[in-house]
Amino acid sequence: MLEFCKKAMGRYTVNHLSVKDIGNDIYEITLIDAAESGRSTGFFINSEEKTIVEVGASVSVPRILQALDELQIPYDEIRYVIVTHIHLDHSGGAGLLLQSLPNAKIIVHPKGARHLIDPSKLIASAQHVYGDSFQRLFAPIEAISEERVIIAEDGMSLDIGQDRPLVFYNSPGHAYHHIVIHDPKSKGLFSGDAFGITFPLFEEMGIHYVVPTSSPTQFNPEAMAQTIERMKPLGIENIYFTHFGAWDHADKVMDRMLTMIPIYVELAEKAYKNNPTWESIASELRNHYHTELKAMGVPDDHPYFTSLELDTELNAKGLLHYLETR
Protein backbone atom coordinates (compact mmCIF):
# COMPACT_ATOMS: atom_id res chain seq x y z
CA MET A 1 0.00 0.00 0.00
CA LEU A 2 2.85 2.40 0.69
CA GLU A 3 4.14 1.69 -2.80
CA PHE A 4 0.78 2.80 -4.14
CA CYS A 5 0.97 6.01 -2.12
CA LYS A 6 4.49 6.62 -3.36
CA LYS A 7 3.60 6.20 -7.03
CA ALA A 8 3.44 9.48 -8.93
CA MET A 9 0.24 9.41 -10.96
CA GLY A 10 1.23 12.22 -13.30
CA ARG A 11 -2.23 13.79 -13.19
CA TYR A 12 -1.44 16.65 -10.83
CA THR A 13 1.40 19.10 -10.45
CA VAL A 14 1.67 21.78 -7.82
CA ASN A 15 1.39 24.78 -10.08
CA HIS A 16 -1.75 26.32 -8.54
CA LEU A 17 -3.26 27.23 -11.90
CA SER A 18 -6.79 28.51 -11.64
CA VAL A 19 -8.24 25.79 -13.87
CA LYS A 20 -6.96 22.51 -15.32
CA ASP A 21 -8.52 20.05 -17.78
CA ILE A 22 -8.46 16.58 -16.19
CA GLY A 23 -10.41 14.80 -18.91
CA ASN A 24 -14.01 13.71 -19.47
CA ASP A 25 -15.11 17.36 -19.71
CA ILE A 26 -14.12 17.90 -16.07
CA TYR A 27 -11.98 20.84 -15.00
CA GLU A 28 -10.16 21.12 -11.69
CA ILE A 29 -10.27 24.54 -10.01
CA THR A 30 -7.73 25.36 -7.32
CA LEU A 31 -9.49 26.91 -4.33
CA ILE A 32 -8.28 28.55 -1.12
CA ASP A 33 -8.58 26.77 2.24
CA ALA A 34 -7.31 28.07 5.58
CA ALA A 35 -5.91 31.05 3.67
CA GLU A 36 -3.74 28.71 1.56
CA SER A 37 -3.95 27.93 -2.14
CA GLY A 38 -3.58 24.29 -3.08
CA ARG A 39 -5.45 22.67 -0.17
CA SER A 40 -8.87 22.45 -1.81
CA THR A 41 -10.31 21.77 -5.25
CA GLY A 42 -13.57 22.56 -6.94
CA PHE A 43 -14.66 20.90 -10.17
CA PHE A 44 -16.53 22.13 -13.25
CA ILE A 45 -18.35 19.64 -15.49
CA ASN A 46 -18.81 21.09 -18.96
CA SER A 47 -21.93 19.18 -19.92
CA GLU A 48 -25.18 20.48 -21.38
CA GLU A 49 -26.40 21.33 -17.88
CA LYS A 50 -23.18 22.92 -16.70
CA THR A 51 -22.32 21.92 -13.14
CA ILE A 52 -19.92 22.98 -10.39
CA VAL A 53 -18.97 20.53 -7.63
CA GLU A 54 -17.68 22.09 -4.38
CA VAL A 55 -17.35 25.79 -3.71
CA GLY A 56 -15.04 26.25 -0.74
CA ALA A 57 -15.19 29.33 1.44
CA SER A 58 -16.25 32.70 0.04
CA VAL A 59 -12.62 33.65 -0.52
CA SER A 60 -12.58 30.99 -3.27
CA VAL A 61 -15.53 32.40 -5.22
CA PRO A 62 -13.32 34.69 -7.36
CA ARG A 63 -11.26 31.62 -8.31
CA ILE A 64 -14.37 29.85 -9.57
CA LEU A 65 -15.58 32.85 -11.54
CA GLN A 66 -12.08 33.31 -12.98
CA ALA A 67 -12.11 29.68 -14.10
CA LEU A 68 -15.44 30.18 -15.85
CA ASP A 69 -14.03 33.28 -17.53
CA GLU A 70 -10.96 31.37 -18.71
CA LEU A 71 -13.20 28.66 -20.14
CA GLN A 72 -15.47 31.29 -21.70
CA ILE A 73 -18.52 29.93 -19.87
CA PRO A 74 -21.26 32.55 -19.33
CA TYR A 75 -22.35 32.64 -15.72
CA ASP A 76 -26.02 32.25 -16.66
CA GLU A 77 -25.28 28.85 -18.25
CA ILE A 78 -24.42 27.23 -14.91
CA ARG A 79 -27.39 25.08 -13.88
CA TYR A 80 -26.18 23.25 -10.78
CA VAL A 81 -23.81 23.81 -7.88
CA ILE A 82 -23.21 20.75 -5.71
CA VAL A 83 -21.69 20.70 -2.22
CA THR A 84 -20.74 17.37 -0.65
CA HIS A 85 -21.47 18.67 2.86
CA ILE A 86 -21.93 21.91 4.73
CA HIS A 87 -18.54 22.30 6.39
CA LEU A 88 -17.45 25.80 5.47
CA ASP A 89 -14.37 24.72 3.50
CA HIS A 90 -16.80 23.02 1.11
CA SER A 91 -19.96 25.13 1.14
CA GLY A 92 -19.20 28.42 2.86
CA GLY A 93 -19.07 30.41 -0.37
CA ALA A 94 -22.17 28.86 -1.95
CA GLY A 95 -24.50 31.75 -1.20
CA LEU A 96 -22.03 34.31 -2.50
CA LEU A 97 -21.36 32.26 -5.64
CA LEU A 98 -25.05 31.88 -6.46
CA GLN A 99 -25.39 35.66 -6.48
CA SER A 100 -23.31 35.58 -9.69
CA LEU A 101 -25.03 32.51 -11.19
CA PRO A 102 -28.62 33.60 -11.82
CA ASN A 103 -29.91 30.29 -13.20
CA ALA A 104 -28.10 27.90 -10.86
CA LYS A 105 -29.60 25.79 -8.11
CA ILE A 106 -27.64 24.20 -5.30
CA ILE A 107 -27.75 20.49 -4.46
CA VAL A 108 -27.10 19.39 -0.88
CA HIS A 109 -27.75 16.57 1.59
CA PRO A 110 -31.23 16.70 3.20
CA LYS A 111 -29.71 17.44 6.62
CA GLY A 112 -27.63 20.30 5.25
CA ALA A 113 -30.26 22.21 3.31
CA ARG A 114 -31.65 24.24 6.21
CA HIS A 115 -28.18 25.53 7.08
CA LEU A 116 -27.72 26.91 3.56
CA ILE A 117 -31.14 28.58 3.71
CA ASP A 118 -30.43 30.03 7.15
CA PRO A 119 -26.67 29.95 7.87
CA SER A 120 -26.91 31.72 11.23
CA LYS A 121 -25.96 28.62 13.23
CA LEU A 122 -23.05 27.88 10.91
CA ILE A 123 -21.83 31.45 11.31
CA ALA A 124 -22.16 31.42 15.10
CA SER A 125 -20.36 28.10 15.38
CA ALA A 126 -17.51 29.19 13.11
CA GLN A 127 -17.14 32.50 14.95
CA HIS A 128 -16.88 30.59 18.23
CA VAL A 129 -14.21 28.24 16.86
CA TYR A 130 -12.17 30.69 14.77
CA GLY A 131 -12.64 33.93 16.71
CA ASP A 132 -10.96 36.90 15.08
CA SER A 133 -9.86 34.74 12.14
CA PHE A 134 -13.44 34.04 11.04
CA GLN A 135 -13.73 37.19 8.95
CA ARG A 136 -10.50 36.49 7.08
CA LEU A 137 -11.16 32.79 6.50
CA PHE A 138 -14.88 32.52 5.83
CA ALA A 139 -16.82 35.78 5.58
CA PRO A 140 -19.24 36.48 4.09
CA ILE A 141 -21.59 33.51 4.40
CA GLU A 142 -24.74 34.40 2.48
CA ALA A 143 -28.16 32.78 2.75
CA ILE A 144 -29.67 30.92 -0.22
CA SER A 145 -33.37 31.17 -0.99
CA GLU A 146 -35.28 27.94 -0.44
CA GLU A 147 -36.52 27.75 -4.03
CA ARG A 148 -32.92 27.46 -5.24
CA VAL A 149 -32.14 24.43 -3.05
CA ILE A 150 -32.43 20.84 -4.33
CA ILE A 151 -32.38 18.01 -1.80
CA ALA A 152 -30.08 15.13 -2.80
CA GLU A 153 -31.94 12.07 -1.59
CA ASP A 154 -29.96 8.84 -1.40
CA GLY A 155 -29.78 7.26 -4.85
CA MET A 156 -31.07 10.34 -6.68
CA SER A 157 -30.02 10.50 -10.34
CA LEU A 158 -29.65 13.84 -12.10
CA ASP A 159 -29.27 14.03 -15.87
CA ILE A 160 -26.92 16.90 -16.73
CA GLY A 161 -27.29 16.31 -20.45
CA GLN A 162 -25.41 14.48 -23.18
CA ASP A 163 -26.42 11.14 -21.62
CA ARG A 164 -24.60 11.98 -18.41
CA PRO A 165 -26.38 11.13 -15.15
CA LEU A 166 -24.90 12.02 -11.79
CA VAL A 167 -25.93 9.70 -8.95
CA PHE A 168 -25.97 10.91 -5.36
CA TYR A 169 -25.31 8.71 -2.34
CA ASN A 170 -25.66 9.37 1.35
CA SER A 171 -22.13 8.90 2.71
CA PRO A 172 -21.83 9.25 6.49
CA GLY A 173 -18.55 8.77 8.29
CA HIS A 174 -16.96 12.19 8.01
CA ALA A 175 -20.27 13.98 8.61
CA TYR A 176 -23.89 12.85 8.76
CA HIS A 177 -24.81 15.49 6.13
CA HIS A 178 -22.34 14.17 3.54
CA ILE A 179 -23.00 13.01 -0.02
CA VAL A 180 -20.73 11.59 -2.69
CA ILE A 181 -21.50 11.92 -6.39
CA HIS A 182 -20.93 9.11 -8.88
CA ASP A 183 -20.22 10.14 -12.47
CA PRO A 184 -20.48 6.96 -14.56
CA LYS A 185 -19.21 8.70 -17.72
CA SER A 186 -15.79 9.32 -16.17
CA LYS A 187 -15.99 6.26 -13.91
CA GLY A 188 -15.36 8.83 -11.20
CA LEU A 189 -16.52 9.74 -7.73
CA PHE A 190 -16.61 13.26 -6.30
CA SER A 191 -15.69 12.20 -2.80
CA GLY A 192 -15.71 15.32 -0.63
CA ASP A 193 -14.08 14.13 2.59
CA ALA A 194 -15.57 10.62 2.58
CA PHE A 195 -12.50 8.99 0.97
CA GLY A 196 -9.84 10.94 2.84
CA ILE A 197 -7.54 13.81 2.02
CA THR A 198 -4.29 14.14 0.12
CA PHE A 199 -1.27 16.40 0.55
CA PRO A 200 -0.27 17.86 -2.83
CA LEU A 201 2.98 19.35 -1.55
CA PHE A 202 4.39 15.83 -1.45
CA GLU A 203 3.69 15.53 -5.19
CA GLU A 204 6.89 17.45 -5.84
CA MET A 205 8.72 14.42 -4.44
CA GLY A 206 6.68 11.98 -6.52
CA ILE A 207 4.67 10.85 -3.50
CA HIS A 208 0.91 10.34 -3.44
CA TYR A 209 -0.25 10.21 0.19
CA VAL A 210 -3.85 9.82 1.40
CA VAL A 211 -5.21 9.50 4.93
CA PRO A 212 -8.71 9.57 6.44
CA THR A 213 -10.05 12.84 7.77
CA SER A 214 -11.60 12.49 11.22
CA SER A 215 -12.21 16.15 12.01
CA PRO A 216 -14.85 16.92 14.66
CA THR A 217 -17.58 16.40 15.54
CA GLN A 218 -19.31 13.66 13.54
CA PHE A 219 -16.50 11.24 12.69
CA ASN A 220 -17.81 7.68 12.73
CA PRO A 221 -15.26 5.06 11.63
CA GLU A 222 -17.81 2.28 11.16
CA ALA A 223 -20.00 4.47 8.95
CA MET A 224 -16.99 5.69 6.97
CA ALA A 225 -15.91 2.13 6.22
CA GLN A 226 -19.48 1.19 5.24
CA THR A 227 -19.62 4.15 2.85
CA ILE A 228 -16.44 3.01 1.13
CA GLU A 229 -17.61 -0.60 0.92
CA ARG A 230 -20.88 0.57 -0.60
CA MET A 231 -19.05 2.32 -3.44
CA LYS A 232 -16.87 -0.65 -4.36
CA PRO A 233 -19.34 -2.37 -6.74
CA LEU A 234 -19.82 0.80 -8.84
CA GLY A 235 -16.70 0.26 -10.96
CA ILE A 236 -15.13 3.55 -9.91
CA GLU A 237 -11.68 4.21 -11.39
CA ASN A 238 -11.10 7.87 -10.48
CA ILE A 239 -11.49 9.71 -7.19
CA TYR A 240 -12.03 13.46 -7.37
CA PHE A 241 -10.81 14.64 -3.96
CA THR A 242 -11.86 18.04 -2.65
CA HIS A 243 -8.57 17.93 -0.75
CA PHE A 244 -6.96 17.72 -3.35
CA GLY A 245 -7.38 16.79 -6.99
CA ALA A 246 -7.95 13.75 -9.21
CA TRP A 247 -6.47 10.30 -8.56
CA ASP A 248 -6.82 7.12 -10.55
CA HIS A 249 -6.54 3.58 -9.09
CA ALA A 250 -9.65 4.16 -6.98
CA ASP A 251 -9.64 0.55 -5.79
CA LYS A 252 -6.30 1.09 -4.09
CA VAL A 253 -7.53 4.33 -2.53
CA MET A 254 -10.44 2.39 -1.04
CA ASP A 255 -8.17 -0.37 0.25
CA ARG A 256 -5.84 2.21 1.78
CA MET A 257 -8.75 3.91 3.55
CA LEU A 258 -10.18 0.65 4.86
CA THR A 259 -6.74 -0.16 6.28
CA MET A 260 -6.21 3.26 7.85
CA ILE A 261 -9.60 3.79 9.50
CA PRO A 262 -9.10 1.11 12.20
CA ILE A 263 -5.48 2.22 12.62
CA TYR A 264 -6.75 5.72 13.48
CA VAL A 265 -9.00 4.28 16.17
CA GLU A 266 -6.23 2.07 17.57
CA LEU A 267 -3.79 4.99 17.74
CA ALA A 268 -6.39 7.18 19.42
CA GLU A 269 -7.30 4.53 21.98
CA LYS A 270 -3.64 3.96 22.80
CA ALA A 271 -3.03 7.66 23.36
CA TYR A 272 -6.27 8.16 25.29
CA LYS A 273 -5.40 5.46 27.83
CA ASN A 274 -2.19 7.25 28.73
CA ASN A 275 -3.37 10.84 28.43
CA PRO A 276 -6.97 11.65 27.39
CA THR A 277 -6.19 14.80 25.40
CA TRP A 278 -6.26 15.68 21.73
CA GLU A 279 -2.57 16.58 21.96
CA SER A 280 -1.63 13.03 22.91
CA ILE A 281 -3.70 11.64 20.04
CA ALA A 282 -2.08 14.13 17.67
CA SER A 283 1.33 12.90 18.77
CA GLU A 284 0.41 9.30 17.87
CA LEU A 285 -0.98 10.36 14.49
CA ARG A 286 2.07 12.51 13.77
CA ASN A 287 4.43 9.64 14.55
CA HIS A 288 2.46 7.34 12.27
CA TYR A 289 2.43 9.82 9.39
CA HIS A 290 6.15 10.49 9.77
CA THR A 291 7.01 6.78 9.90
CA GLU A 292 5.09 6.13 6.69
CA LEU A 293 6.49 9.13 4.86
CA LYS A 294 10.07 8.44 5.94
CA ALA A 295 9.66 4.92 4.55
CA MET A 296 8.64 6.55 1.27
CA GLY A 297 11.77 8.69 1.16
CA VAL A 298 10.77 11.93 2.88
CA PRO A 299 13.60 13.19 5.14
CA ASP A 300 12.64 13.50 8.80
CA ASP A 301 13.41 17.22 8.84
CA HIS A 302 11.67 18.01 5.56
CA PRO A 303 9.66 21.26 5.78
CA TYR A 304 6.72 19.61 4.03
CA PHE A 305 5.87 17.88 7.29
CA THR A 306 4.44 21.21 8.40
CA SER A 307 1.71 20.78 5.78
CA LEU A 308 0.35 17.93 7.90
CA GLU A 309 -0.01 19.89 11.12
CA LEU A 310 -3.42 21.49 10.61
CA ASP A 311 -5.00 18.20 9.62
CA THR A 312 -3.19 16.33 12.38
CA GLU A 313 -4.76 18.63 14.96
CA LEU A 314 -8.23 18.43 13.42
CA ASN A 315 -8.06 14.64 13.09
CA ALA A 316 -6.94 14.30 16.71
CA LYS A 317 -9.75 16.50 18.00
CA GLY A 318 -12.30 14.51 16.02
CA LEU A 319 -10.94 11.21 17.31
CA LEU A 320 -11.05 12.51 20.89
CA HIS A 321 -14.69 13.51 20.44
CA TYR A 322 -15.46 10.09 18.96
CA LEU A 323 -13.88 8.25 21.89
CA GLU A 324 -15.69 10.39 24.45
CA THR A 325 -19.13 10.10 22.86
CA ARG A 326 -19.31 6.64 21.26
Coordinates of C-alpha atoms in Angstrom, one line a residue:
M1 CA 0.0 0.0 0.0
L2 CA 2.8 2.4 0.7
E3 CA 4.1 1.7 -2.8
F4 CA 0.8 2.8 -4.1
C5 CA 1.0 6.0 -2.1
K6 CA 4.5 6.6 -3.4
K7 CA 3.6 6.2 -7.0
A8 CA 3.4 9.5 -8.9
M9 CA 0.2 9.4 -11.0
G10 CA 1.2 12.2 -13.3
R11 CA -2.2 13.8 -13.2
Y12 CA -1.4 16.6 -10.8
T13 CA 1.4 19.1 -10.5
V14 CA 1.7 21.8 -7.8
N15 CA 1.4 24.8 -10.1
H16 CA -1.8 26.3 -8.5
L17 CA -3.3 27.2 -11.9
S18 CA -6.8 28.5 -11.6
V19 CA -8.2 25.8 -13.9
K20 CA -7.0 22.5 -15.3
D21 CA -8.5 20.1 -17.8
I22 CA -8.5 16.6 -16.2
G23 CA -10.4 14.8 -18.9
N24 CA -14.0 13.7 -19.5
D25 CA -15.1 17.4 -19.7
I26 CA -14.1 17.9 -16.1
Y27 CA -12.0 20.8 -15.0
E28 CA -10.2 21.1 -11.7
I29 CA -10.3 24.5 -10.0
T30 CA -7.7 25.4 -7.3
L31 CA -9.5 26.9 -4.3
I32 CA -8.3 28.5 -1.1
D33 CA -8.6 26.8 2.2
A34 CA -7.3 28.1 5.6
A35 CA -5.9 31.1 3.7
E36 CA -3.7 28.7 1.6
S37 CA -3.9 27.9 -2.1
G38 CA -3.6 24.3 -3.1
R39 CA -5.5 22.7 -0.2
S40 CA -8.9 22.5 -1.8
T41 CA -10.3 21.8 -5.2
G42 CA -13.6 22.6 -6.9
F43 CA -14.7 20.9 -10.2
F44 CA -16.5 22.1 -13.2
I45 CA -18.3 19.6 -15.5
N46 CA -18.8 21.1 -19.0
S47 CA -21.9 19.2 -19.9
E48 CA -25.2 20.5 -21.4
E49 CA -26.4 21.3 -17.9
K50 CA -23.2 22.9 -16.7
T51 CA -22.3 21.9 -13.1
I52 CA -19.9 23.0 -10.4
V53 CA -19.0 20.5 -7.6
E54 CA -17.7 22.1 -4.4
V55 CA -17.4 25.8 -3.7
G56 CA -15.0 26.2 -0.7
A57 CA -15.2 29.3 1.4
S58 CA -16.3 32.7 0.0
V59 CA -12.6 33.7 -0.5
S60 CA -12.6 31.0 -3.3
V61 CA -15.5 32.4 -5.2
P62 CA -13.3 34.7 -7.4
R63 CA -11.3 31.6 -8.3
I64 CA -14.4 29.8 -9.6
L65 CA -15.6 32.9 -11.5
Q66 CA -12.1 33.3 -13.0
A67 CA -12.1 29.7 -14.1
L68 CA -15.4 30.2 -15.9
D69 CA -14.0 33.3 -17.5
E70 CA -11.0 31.4 -18.7
L71 CA -13.2 28.7 -20.1
Q72 CA -15.5 31.3 -21.7
I73 CA -18.5 29.9 -19.9
P74 CA -21.3 32.6 -19.3
Y75 CA -22.4 32.6 -15.7
D76 CA -26.0 32.2 -16.7
E77 CA -25.3 28.8 -18.3
I78 CA -24.4 27.2 -14.9
R79 CA -27.4 25.1 -13.9
Y80 CA -26.2 23.3 -10.8
V81 CA -23.8 23.8 -7.9
I82 CA -23.2 20.7 -5.7
V83 CA -21.7 20.7 -2.2
T84 CA -20.7 17.4 -0.6
H85 CA -21.5 18.7 2.9
I86 CA -21.9 21.9 4.7
H87 CA -18.5 22.3 6.4
L88 CA -17.4 25.8 5.5
D89 CA -14.4 24.7 3.5
H90 CA -16.8 23.0 1.1
S91 CA -20.0 25.1 1.1
G92 CA -19.2 28.4 2.9
G93 CA -19.1 30.4 -0.4
A94 CA -22.2 28.9 -1.9
G95 CA -24.5 31.8 -1.2
L96 CA -22.0 34.3 -2.5
L97 CA -21.4 32.3 -5.6
L98 CA -25.0 31.9 -6.5
Q99 CA -25.4 35.7 -6.5
S100 CA -23.3 35.6 -9.7
L101 CA -25.0 32.5 -11.2
P102 CA -28.6 33.6 -11.8
N103 CA -29.9 30.3 -13.2
A104 CA -28.1 27.9 -10.9
K105 CA -29.6 25.8 -8.1
I106 CA -27.6 24.2 -5.3
I107 CA -27.7 20.5 -4.5
V108 CA -27.1 19.4 -0.9
H109 CA -27.8 16.6 1.6
P110 CA -31.2 16.7 3.2
K111 CA -29.7 17.4 6.6
G112 CA -27.6 20.3 5.2
A113 CA -30.3 22.2 3.3
R114 CA -31.7 24.2 6.2
H115 CA -28.2 25.5 7.1
L116 CA -27.7 26.9 3.6
I117 CA -31.1 28.6 3.7
D118 CA -30.4 30.0 7.2
P119 CA -26.7 30.0 7.9
S120 CA -26.9 31.7 11.2
K121 CA -26.0 28.6 13.2
L122 CA -23.0 27.9 10.9
I123 CA -21.8 31.4 11.3
A124 CA -22.2 31.4 15.1
S125 CA -20.4 28.1 15.4
A126 CA -17.5 29.2 13.1
Q127 CA -17.1 32.5 14.9
H128 CA -16.9 30.6 18.2
V129 CA -14.2 28.2 16.9
Y130 CA -12.2 30.7 14.8
G131 CA -12.6 33.9 16.7
D132 CA -11.0 36.9 15.1
S133 CA -9.9 34.7 12.1
F134 CA -13.4 34.0 11.0
Q135 CA -13.7 37.2 9.0
R136 CA -10.5 36.5 7.1
L137 CA -11.2 32.8 6.5
F138 CA -14.9 32.5 5.8
A139 CA -16.8 35.8 5.6
P140 CA -19.2 36.5 4.1
I141 CA -21.6 33.5 4.4
E142 CA -24.7 34.4 2.5
A143 CA -28.2 32.8 2.8
I144 CA -29.7 30.9 -0.2
S145 CA -33.4 31.2 -1.0
E146 CA -35.3 27.9 -0.4
E147 CA -36.5 27.7 -4.0
R148 CA -32.9 27.5 -5.2
V149 CA -32.1 24.4 -3.0
I150 CA -32.4 20.8 -4.3
I151 CA -32.4 18.0 -1.8
A152 CA -30.1 15.1 -2.8
E153 CA -31.9 12.1 -1.6
D154 CA -30.0 8.8 -1.4
G155 CA -29.8 7.3 -4.9
M156 CA -31.1 10.3 -6.7
S157 CA -30.0 10.5 -10.3
L158 CA -29.7 13.8 -12.1
D159 CA -29.3 14.0 -15.9
I160 CA -26.9 16.9 -16.7
G161 CA -27.3 16.3 -20.5
Q162 CA -25.4 14.5 -23.2
D163 CA -26.4 11.1 -21.6
R164 CA -24.6 12.0 -18.4
P165 CA -26.4 11.1 -15.2
L166 CA -24.9 12.0 -11.8
V167 CA -25.9 9.7 -8.9
F168 CA -26.0 10.9 -5.4
Y169 CA -25.3 8.7 -2.3
N170 CA -25.7 9.4 1.4
S171 CA -22.1 8.9 2.7
P172 CA -21.8 9.3 6.5
G173 CA -18.5 8.8 8.3
H174 CA -17.0 12.2 8.0
A175 CA -20.3 14.0 8.6
Y176 CA -23.9 12.9 8.8
H177 CA -24.8 15.5 6.1
H178 CA -22.3 14.2 3.5
I179 CA -23.0 13.0 0.0
V180 CA -20.7 11.6 -2.7
I181 CA -21.5 11.9 -6.4
H182 CA -20.9 9.1 -8.9
D183 CA -20.2 10.1 -12.5
P184 CA -20.5 7.0 -14.6
K185 CA -19.2 8.7 -17.7
S186 CA -15.8 9.3 -16.2
K187 CA -16.0 6.3 -13.9
G188 CA -15.4 8.8 -11.2
L189 CA -16.5 9.7 -7.7
F190 CA -16.6 13.3 -6.3
S191 CA -15.7 12.2 -2.8
G192 CA -15.7 15.3 -0.6
D193 CA -14.1 14.1 2.6
A194 CA -15.6 10.6 2.6
F195 CA -12.5 9.0 1.0
G196 CA -9.8 10.9 2.8
I197 CA -7.5 13.8 2.0
T198 CA -4.3 14.1 0.1
F199 CA -1.3 16.4 0.5
P200 CA -0.3 17.9 -2.8
L201 CA 3.0 19.4 -1.6
F202 CA 4.4 15.8 -1.5
E203 CA 3.7 15.5 -5.2
E204 CA 6.9 17.5 -5.8
M205 CA 8.7 14.4 -4.4
G206 CA 6.7 12.0 -6.5
I207 CA 4.7 10.8 -3.5
H208 CA 0.9 10.3 -3.4
Y209 CA -0.3 10.2 0.2
V210 CA -3.8 9.8 1.4
V211 CA -5.2 9.5 4.9
P212 CA -8.7 9.6 6.4
T213 CA -10.1 12.8 7.8
S214 CA -11.6 12.5 11.2
S215 CA -12.2 16.2 12.0
P216 CA -14.8 16.9 14.7
T217 CA -17.6 16.4 15.5
Q218 CA -19.3 13.7 13.5
F219 CA -16.5 11.2 12.7
N220 CA -17.8 7.7 12.7
P221 CA -15.3 5.1 11.6
E222 CA -17.8 2.3 11.2
A223 CA -20.0 4.5 9.0
M224 CA -17.0 5.7 7.0
A225 CA -15.9 2.1 6.2
Q226 CA -19.5 1.2 5.2
T227 CA -19.6 4.2 2.9
I228 CA -16.4 3.0 1.1
E229 CA -17.6 -0.6 0.9
R230 CA -20.9 0.6 -0.6
M231 CA -19.1 2.3 -3.4
K232 CA -16.9 -0.7 -4.4
P233 CA -19.3 -2.4 -6.7
L234 CA -19.8 0.8 -8.8
G235 CA -16.7 0.3 -11.0
I236 CA -15.1 3.5 -9.9
E237 CA -11.7 4.2 -11.4
N238 CA -11.1 7.9 -10.5
I239 CA -11.5 9.7 -7.2
Y240 CA -12.0 13.5 -7.4
F241 CA -10.8 14.6 -4.0
T242 CA -11.9 18.0 -2.7
H243 CA -8.6 17.9 -0.8
F244 CA -7.0 17.7 -3.4
G245 CA -7.4 16.8 -7.0
A246 CA -8.0 13.7 -9.2
W247 CA -6.5 10.3 -8.6
D248 CA -6.8 7.1 -10.6
H249 CA -6.5 3.6 -9.1
A250 CA -9.7 4.2 -7.0
D251 CA -9.6 0.6 -5.8
K252 CA -6.3 1.1 -4.1
V253 CA -7.5 4.3 -2.5
M254 CA -10.4 2.4 -1.0
D255 CA -8.2 -0.4 0.3
R256 CA -5.8 2.2 1.8
M257 CA -8.7 3.9 3.6
L258 CA -10.2 0.6 4.9
T259 CA -6.7 -0.2 6.3
M260 CA -6.2 3.3 7.8
I261 CA -9.6 3.8 9.5
P262 CA -9.1 1.1 12.2
I263 CA -5.5 2.2 12.6
Y264 CA -6.8 5.7 13.5
V265 CA -9.0 4.3 16.2
E266 CA -6.2 2.1 17.6
L267 CA -3.8 5.0 17.7
A268 CA -6.4 7.2 19.4
E269 CA -7.3 4.5 22.0
K270 CA -3.6 4.0 22.8
A271 CA -3.0 7.7 23.4
Y272 CA -6.3 8.2 25.3
K273 CA -5.4 5.5 27.8
N274 CA -2.2 7.3 28.7
N275 CA -3.4 10.8 28.4
P276 CA -7.0 11.7 27.4
T277 CA -6.2 14.8 25.4
W278 CA -6.3 15.7 21.7
E279 CA -2.6 16.6 22.0
S280 CA -1.6 13.0 22.9
I281 CA -3.7 11.6 20.0
A282 CA -2.1 14.1 17.7
S283 CA 1.3 12.9 18.8
E284 CA 0.4 9.3 17.9
L285 CA -1.0 10.4 14.5
R286 CA 2.1 12.5 13.8
N287 CA 4.4 9.6 14.6
H288 CA 2.5 7.3 12.3
Y289 CA 2.4 9.8 9.4
H290 CA 6.2 10.5 9.8
T291 CA 7.0 6.8 9.9
E292 CA 5.1 6.1 6.7
L293 CA 6.5 9.1 4.9
K294 CA 10.1 8.4 5.9
A295 CA 9.7 4.9 4.5
M296 CA 8.6 6.5 1.3
G297 CA 11.8 8.7 1.2
V298 CA 10.8 11.9 2.9
P299 CA 13.6 13.2 5.1
D300 CA 12.6 13.5 8.8
D301 CA 13.4 17.2 8.8
H302 CA 11.7 18.0 5.6
P303 CA 9.7 21.3 5.8
Y304 CA 6.7 19.6 4.0
F305 CA 5.9 17.9 7.3
T306 CA 4.4 21.2 8.4
S307 CA 1.7 20.8 5.8
L308 CA 0.3 17.9 7.9
E309 CA 0.0 19.9 11.1
L310 CA -3.4 21.5 10.6
D311 CA -5.0 18.2 9.6
T312 CA -3.2 16.3 12.4
E313 CA -4.8 18.6 15.0
L314 CA -8.2 18.4 13.4
N315 CA -8.1 14.6 13.1
A316 CA -6.9 14.3 16.7
K317 CA -9.8 16.5 18.0
G318 CA -12.3 14.5 16.0
L319 CA -10.9 11.2 17.3
L320 CA -11.1 12.5 20.9
H321 CA -14.7 13.5 20.4
Y322 CA -15.5 10.1 19.0
L323 CA -13.9 8.2 21.9
E324 CA -15.7 10.4 24.5
T325 CA -19.1 10.1 22.9
R326 CA -19.3 6.6 21.3

